[in-house]
Coordinates of C-alpha atoms in Angstrom, one line a residue:
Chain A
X1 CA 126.6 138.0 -134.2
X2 CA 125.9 140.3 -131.3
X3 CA 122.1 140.5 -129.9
X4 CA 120.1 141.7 -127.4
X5 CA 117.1 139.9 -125.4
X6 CA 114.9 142.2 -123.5
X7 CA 111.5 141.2 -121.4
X8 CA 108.9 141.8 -123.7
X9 CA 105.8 143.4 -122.5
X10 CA 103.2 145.0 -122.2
X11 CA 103.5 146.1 -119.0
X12 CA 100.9 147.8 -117.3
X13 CA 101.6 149.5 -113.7
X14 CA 100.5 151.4 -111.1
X15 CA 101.5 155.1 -110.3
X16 CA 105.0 154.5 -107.8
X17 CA 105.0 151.1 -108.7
X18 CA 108.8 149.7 -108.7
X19 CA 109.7 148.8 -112.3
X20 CA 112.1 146.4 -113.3
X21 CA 112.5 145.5 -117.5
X22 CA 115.4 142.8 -117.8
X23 CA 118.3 142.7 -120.2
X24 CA 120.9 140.7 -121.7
X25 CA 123.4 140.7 -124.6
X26 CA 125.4 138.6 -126.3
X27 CA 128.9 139.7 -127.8
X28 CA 132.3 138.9 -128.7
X29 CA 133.4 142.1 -127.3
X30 CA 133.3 144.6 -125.0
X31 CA 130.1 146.5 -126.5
X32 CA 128.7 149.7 -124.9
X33 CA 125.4 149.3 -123.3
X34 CA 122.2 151.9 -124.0
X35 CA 118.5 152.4 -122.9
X36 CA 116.6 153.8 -125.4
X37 CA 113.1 155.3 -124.9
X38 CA 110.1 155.8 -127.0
X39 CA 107.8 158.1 -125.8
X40 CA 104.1 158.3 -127.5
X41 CA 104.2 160.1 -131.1
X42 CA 107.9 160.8 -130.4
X43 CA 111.2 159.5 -131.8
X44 CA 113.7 157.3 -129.8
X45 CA 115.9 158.8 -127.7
X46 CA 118.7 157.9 -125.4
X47 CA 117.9 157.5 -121.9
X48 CA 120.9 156.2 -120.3
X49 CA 124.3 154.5 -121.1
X50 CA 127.4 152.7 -119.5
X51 CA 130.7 152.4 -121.9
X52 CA 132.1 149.5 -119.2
X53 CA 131.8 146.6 -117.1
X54 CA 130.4 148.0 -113.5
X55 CA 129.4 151.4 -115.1
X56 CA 126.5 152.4 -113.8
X57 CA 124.4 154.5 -116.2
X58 CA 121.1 157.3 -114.7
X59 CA 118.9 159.7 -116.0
X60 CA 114.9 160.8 -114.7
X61 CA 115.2 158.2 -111.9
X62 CA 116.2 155.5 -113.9
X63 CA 119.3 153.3 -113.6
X64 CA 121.4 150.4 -114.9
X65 CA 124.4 148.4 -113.9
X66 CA 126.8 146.9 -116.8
X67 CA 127.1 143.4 -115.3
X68 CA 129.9 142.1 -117.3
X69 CA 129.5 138.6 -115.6
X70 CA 126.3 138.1 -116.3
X71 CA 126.0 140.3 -119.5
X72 CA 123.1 141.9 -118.4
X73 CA 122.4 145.4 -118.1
X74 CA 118.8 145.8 -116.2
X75 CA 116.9 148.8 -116.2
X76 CA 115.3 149.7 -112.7
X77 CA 112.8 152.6 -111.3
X78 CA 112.0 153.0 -107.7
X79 CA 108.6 154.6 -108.1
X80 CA 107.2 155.4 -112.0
X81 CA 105.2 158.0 -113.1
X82 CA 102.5 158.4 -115.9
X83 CA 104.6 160.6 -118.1
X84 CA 107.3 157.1 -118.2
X85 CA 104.6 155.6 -120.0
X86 CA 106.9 154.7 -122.9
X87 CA 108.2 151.8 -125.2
X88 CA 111.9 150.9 -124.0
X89 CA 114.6 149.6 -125.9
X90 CA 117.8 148.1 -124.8
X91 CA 120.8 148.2 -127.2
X92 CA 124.3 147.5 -127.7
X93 CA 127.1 148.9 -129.6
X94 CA 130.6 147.2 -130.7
X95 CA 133.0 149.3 -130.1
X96 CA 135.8 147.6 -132.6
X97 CA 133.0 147.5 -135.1
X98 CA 130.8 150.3 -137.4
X99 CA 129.6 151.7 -133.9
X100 CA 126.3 150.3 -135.3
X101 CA 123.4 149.7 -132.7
X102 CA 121.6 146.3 -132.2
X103 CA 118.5 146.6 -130.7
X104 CA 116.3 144.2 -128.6
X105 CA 112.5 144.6 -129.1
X106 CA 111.2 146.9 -126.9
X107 CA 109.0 147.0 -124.1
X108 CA 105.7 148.6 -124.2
X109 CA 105.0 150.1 -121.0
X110 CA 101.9 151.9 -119.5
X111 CA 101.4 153.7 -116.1
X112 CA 98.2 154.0 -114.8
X113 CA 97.6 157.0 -112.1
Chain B
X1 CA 119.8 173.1 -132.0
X2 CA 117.6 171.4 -134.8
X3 CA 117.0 167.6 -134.7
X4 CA 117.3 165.1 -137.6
X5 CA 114.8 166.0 -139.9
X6 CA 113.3 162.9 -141.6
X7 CA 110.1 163.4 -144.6
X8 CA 107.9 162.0 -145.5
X9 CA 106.1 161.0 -142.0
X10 CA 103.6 158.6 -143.7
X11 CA 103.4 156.8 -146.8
X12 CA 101.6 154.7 -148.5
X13 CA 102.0 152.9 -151.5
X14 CA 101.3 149.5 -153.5
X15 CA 103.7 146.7 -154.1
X16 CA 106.5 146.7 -156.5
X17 CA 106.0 150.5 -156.6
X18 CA 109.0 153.0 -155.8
X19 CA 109.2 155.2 -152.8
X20 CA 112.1 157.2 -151.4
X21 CA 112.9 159.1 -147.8
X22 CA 114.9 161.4 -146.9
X23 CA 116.5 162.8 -144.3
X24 CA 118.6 165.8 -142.8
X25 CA 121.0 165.1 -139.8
X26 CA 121.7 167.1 -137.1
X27 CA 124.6 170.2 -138.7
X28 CA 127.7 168.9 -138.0
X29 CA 126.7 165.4 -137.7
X30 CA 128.8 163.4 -140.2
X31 CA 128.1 159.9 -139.5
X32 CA 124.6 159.0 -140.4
X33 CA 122.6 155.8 -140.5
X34 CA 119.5 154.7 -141.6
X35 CA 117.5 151.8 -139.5
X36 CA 114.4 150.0 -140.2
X37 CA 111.8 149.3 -137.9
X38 CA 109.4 146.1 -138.3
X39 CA 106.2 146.7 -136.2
X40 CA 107.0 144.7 -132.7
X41 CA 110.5 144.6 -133.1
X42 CA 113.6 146.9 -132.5
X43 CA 114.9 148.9 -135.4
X44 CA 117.7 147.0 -137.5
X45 CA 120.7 149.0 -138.9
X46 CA 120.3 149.2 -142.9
X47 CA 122.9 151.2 -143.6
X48 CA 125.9 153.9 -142.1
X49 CA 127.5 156.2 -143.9
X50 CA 130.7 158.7 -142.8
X51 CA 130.7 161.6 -144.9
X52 CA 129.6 160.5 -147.9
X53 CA 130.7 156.7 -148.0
X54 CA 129.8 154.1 -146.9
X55 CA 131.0 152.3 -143.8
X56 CA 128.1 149.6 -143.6
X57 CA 125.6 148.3 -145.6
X58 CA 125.8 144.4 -144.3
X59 CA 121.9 144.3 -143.7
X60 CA 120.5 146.5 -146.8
X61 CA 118.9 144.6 -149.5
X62 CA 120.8 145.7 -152.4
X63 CA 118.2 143.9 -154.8
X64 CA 115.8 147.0 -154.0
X65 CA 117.0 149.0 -151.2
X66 CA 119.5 151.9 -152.7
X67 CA 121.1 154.8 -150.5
X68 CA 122.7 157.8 -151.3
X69 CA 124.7 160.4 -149.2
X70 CA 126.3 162.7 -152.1
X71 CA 127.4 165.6 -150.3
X72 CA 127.9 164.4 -146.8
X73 CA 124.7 166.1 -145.3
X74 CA 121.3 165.0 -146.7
X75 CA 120.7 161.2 -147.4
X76 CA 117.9 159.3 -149.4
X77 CA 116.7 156.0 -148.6
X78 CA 114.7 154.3 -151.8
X79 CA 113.0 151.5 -152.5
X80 CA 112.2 149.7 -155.8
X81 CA 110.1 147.2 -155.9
X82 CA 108.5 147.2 -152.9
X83 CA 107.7 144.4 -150.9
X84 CA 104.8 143.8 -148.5
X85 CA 107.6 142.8 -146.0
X86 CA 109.0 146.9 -146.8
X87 CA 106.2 148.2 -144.3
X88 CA 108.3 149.5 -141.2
X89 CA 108.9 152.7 -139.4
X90 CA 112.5 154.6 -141.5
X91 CA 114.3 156.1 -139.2
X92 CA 117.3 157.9 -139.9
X93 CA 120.0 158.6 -136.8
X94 CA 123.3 161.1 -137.1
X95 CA 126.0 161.4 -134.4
X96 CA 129.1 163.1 -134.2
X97 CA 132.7 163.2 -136.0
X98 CA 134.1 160.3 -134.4
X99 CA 131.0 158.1 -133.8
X100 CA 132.6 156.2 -130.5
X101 CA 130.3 156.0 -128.2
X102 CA 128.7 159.4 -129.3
X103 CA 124.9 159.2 -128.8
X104 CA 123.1 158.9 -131.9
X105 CA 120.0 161.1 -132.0
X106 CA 117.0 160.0 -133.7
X107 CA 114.4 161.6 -136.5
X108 CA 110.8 160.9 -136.1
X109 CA 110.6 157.9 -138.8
X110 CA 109.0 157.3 -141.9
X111 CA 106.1 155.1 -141.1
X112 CA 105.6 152.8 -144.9
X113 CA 102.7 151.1 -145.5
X114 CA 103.0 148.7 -148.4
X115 CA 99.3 147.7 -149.9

């Protein structure tokens, strides 16, 4: 079935450090690609998304690139803050399927000032 | 616009007891699902519902874990027995008509704790 392996933390940086959490999927289609965010005490919502291959997906300074020929879809910052202090979740969804959303495990995430 | 509503936010029980959860989508929202989230790990889809059937319940444990959706809106999410294995974070998502691509939106969770 389809899946999702993400770096697994914690990660601990440095305020304006360049962050980097790594992604790939595995599917027999052409799923739609999500980050998902956790913030502290807070519910998950979406951060970004890309519905094809070469979509790029960006939102609060973050970004990611559906690579289609290496199914990955890597999540990037140039310079984090203390409020991106979060757990981060990258998902898929198959598109010919329920819609439903397959998680990887997350990635704790802490930024120090 | 109100989120998804999800109660309780803690609970706490002994095994083989009952429990149930509930939650309220966003208005509007007809497509709801229900995920289950195992400390360290990403939540796992239980259960989706459109309207009031079901489209999905693949990964629900029908030996204990029931759901109900009877008028399209509201759902409840039960358990009975529960298992020391049952102790997750609930959380209960709702998206729009179609559900393609739409972004689901999240409740706060039900955080179980099974004694």
């Amino acid at each position: 079935g389809d899946s999702v392996t993400q770096m697994e933390g914690p990660v601990t940086l440095s305020e304006e450090a360049f962050l980097t959490i790594n992604c790939t999927y595995t599917a027999t289609g052409y799923p739609s690609l999500f980050w998902y965010v956790q913030y502290p005490g807070e519910g998950l919502q979406l951060l970004l998304k890309a519905t094809k291959a070469d979509d790029k997906g960006s939102n609060k300074g973050f970004e990611a690139t559906y690579r289609k020929e290496t199914t990955s879809f890597h999540l990037e910052k140039g310079s984090v803050q203390v409020s991106d202090s979060a757990v981060y979740f990258c998902a898929l969804s198959d598109q010919g399927g329920s819609e439903k959303l397959v998680f990887g495990k997350g990635m704790k995430l802490t930024v120090n000032p | 616009e109100a989120g998804v509503a999800q109660s309780p936010r803690y609970k706490i029980i002994e095994k083989r007891q009952s429990v149930a959860f509930w939650c309220n989508p966003i208005s509007g929202h007809a497509t709801l699902y229900w995920y289950q989230q195992i400390l360290g790990q990403g939540p796992k889809l239980l259960i989706q519902f459109q309207n009031n059937g079901v489209v999905d319940d693949s990964q629900l444990p029908k030996d204990r874990f029931s759901a109900e959706r009877l008028k399209g809106v509201d759902s409840t999410l039960k358990i009975q027995p529960a298992k020391l294995e049952d102790s997750a974070v609930y959380l209960c998502a709702s998206t729009s008509l179609d559900g393609k691509n739409d972004e689901q939106f999240f409740g706060p969770g039900t955080r179980l704790t099974v004694l």
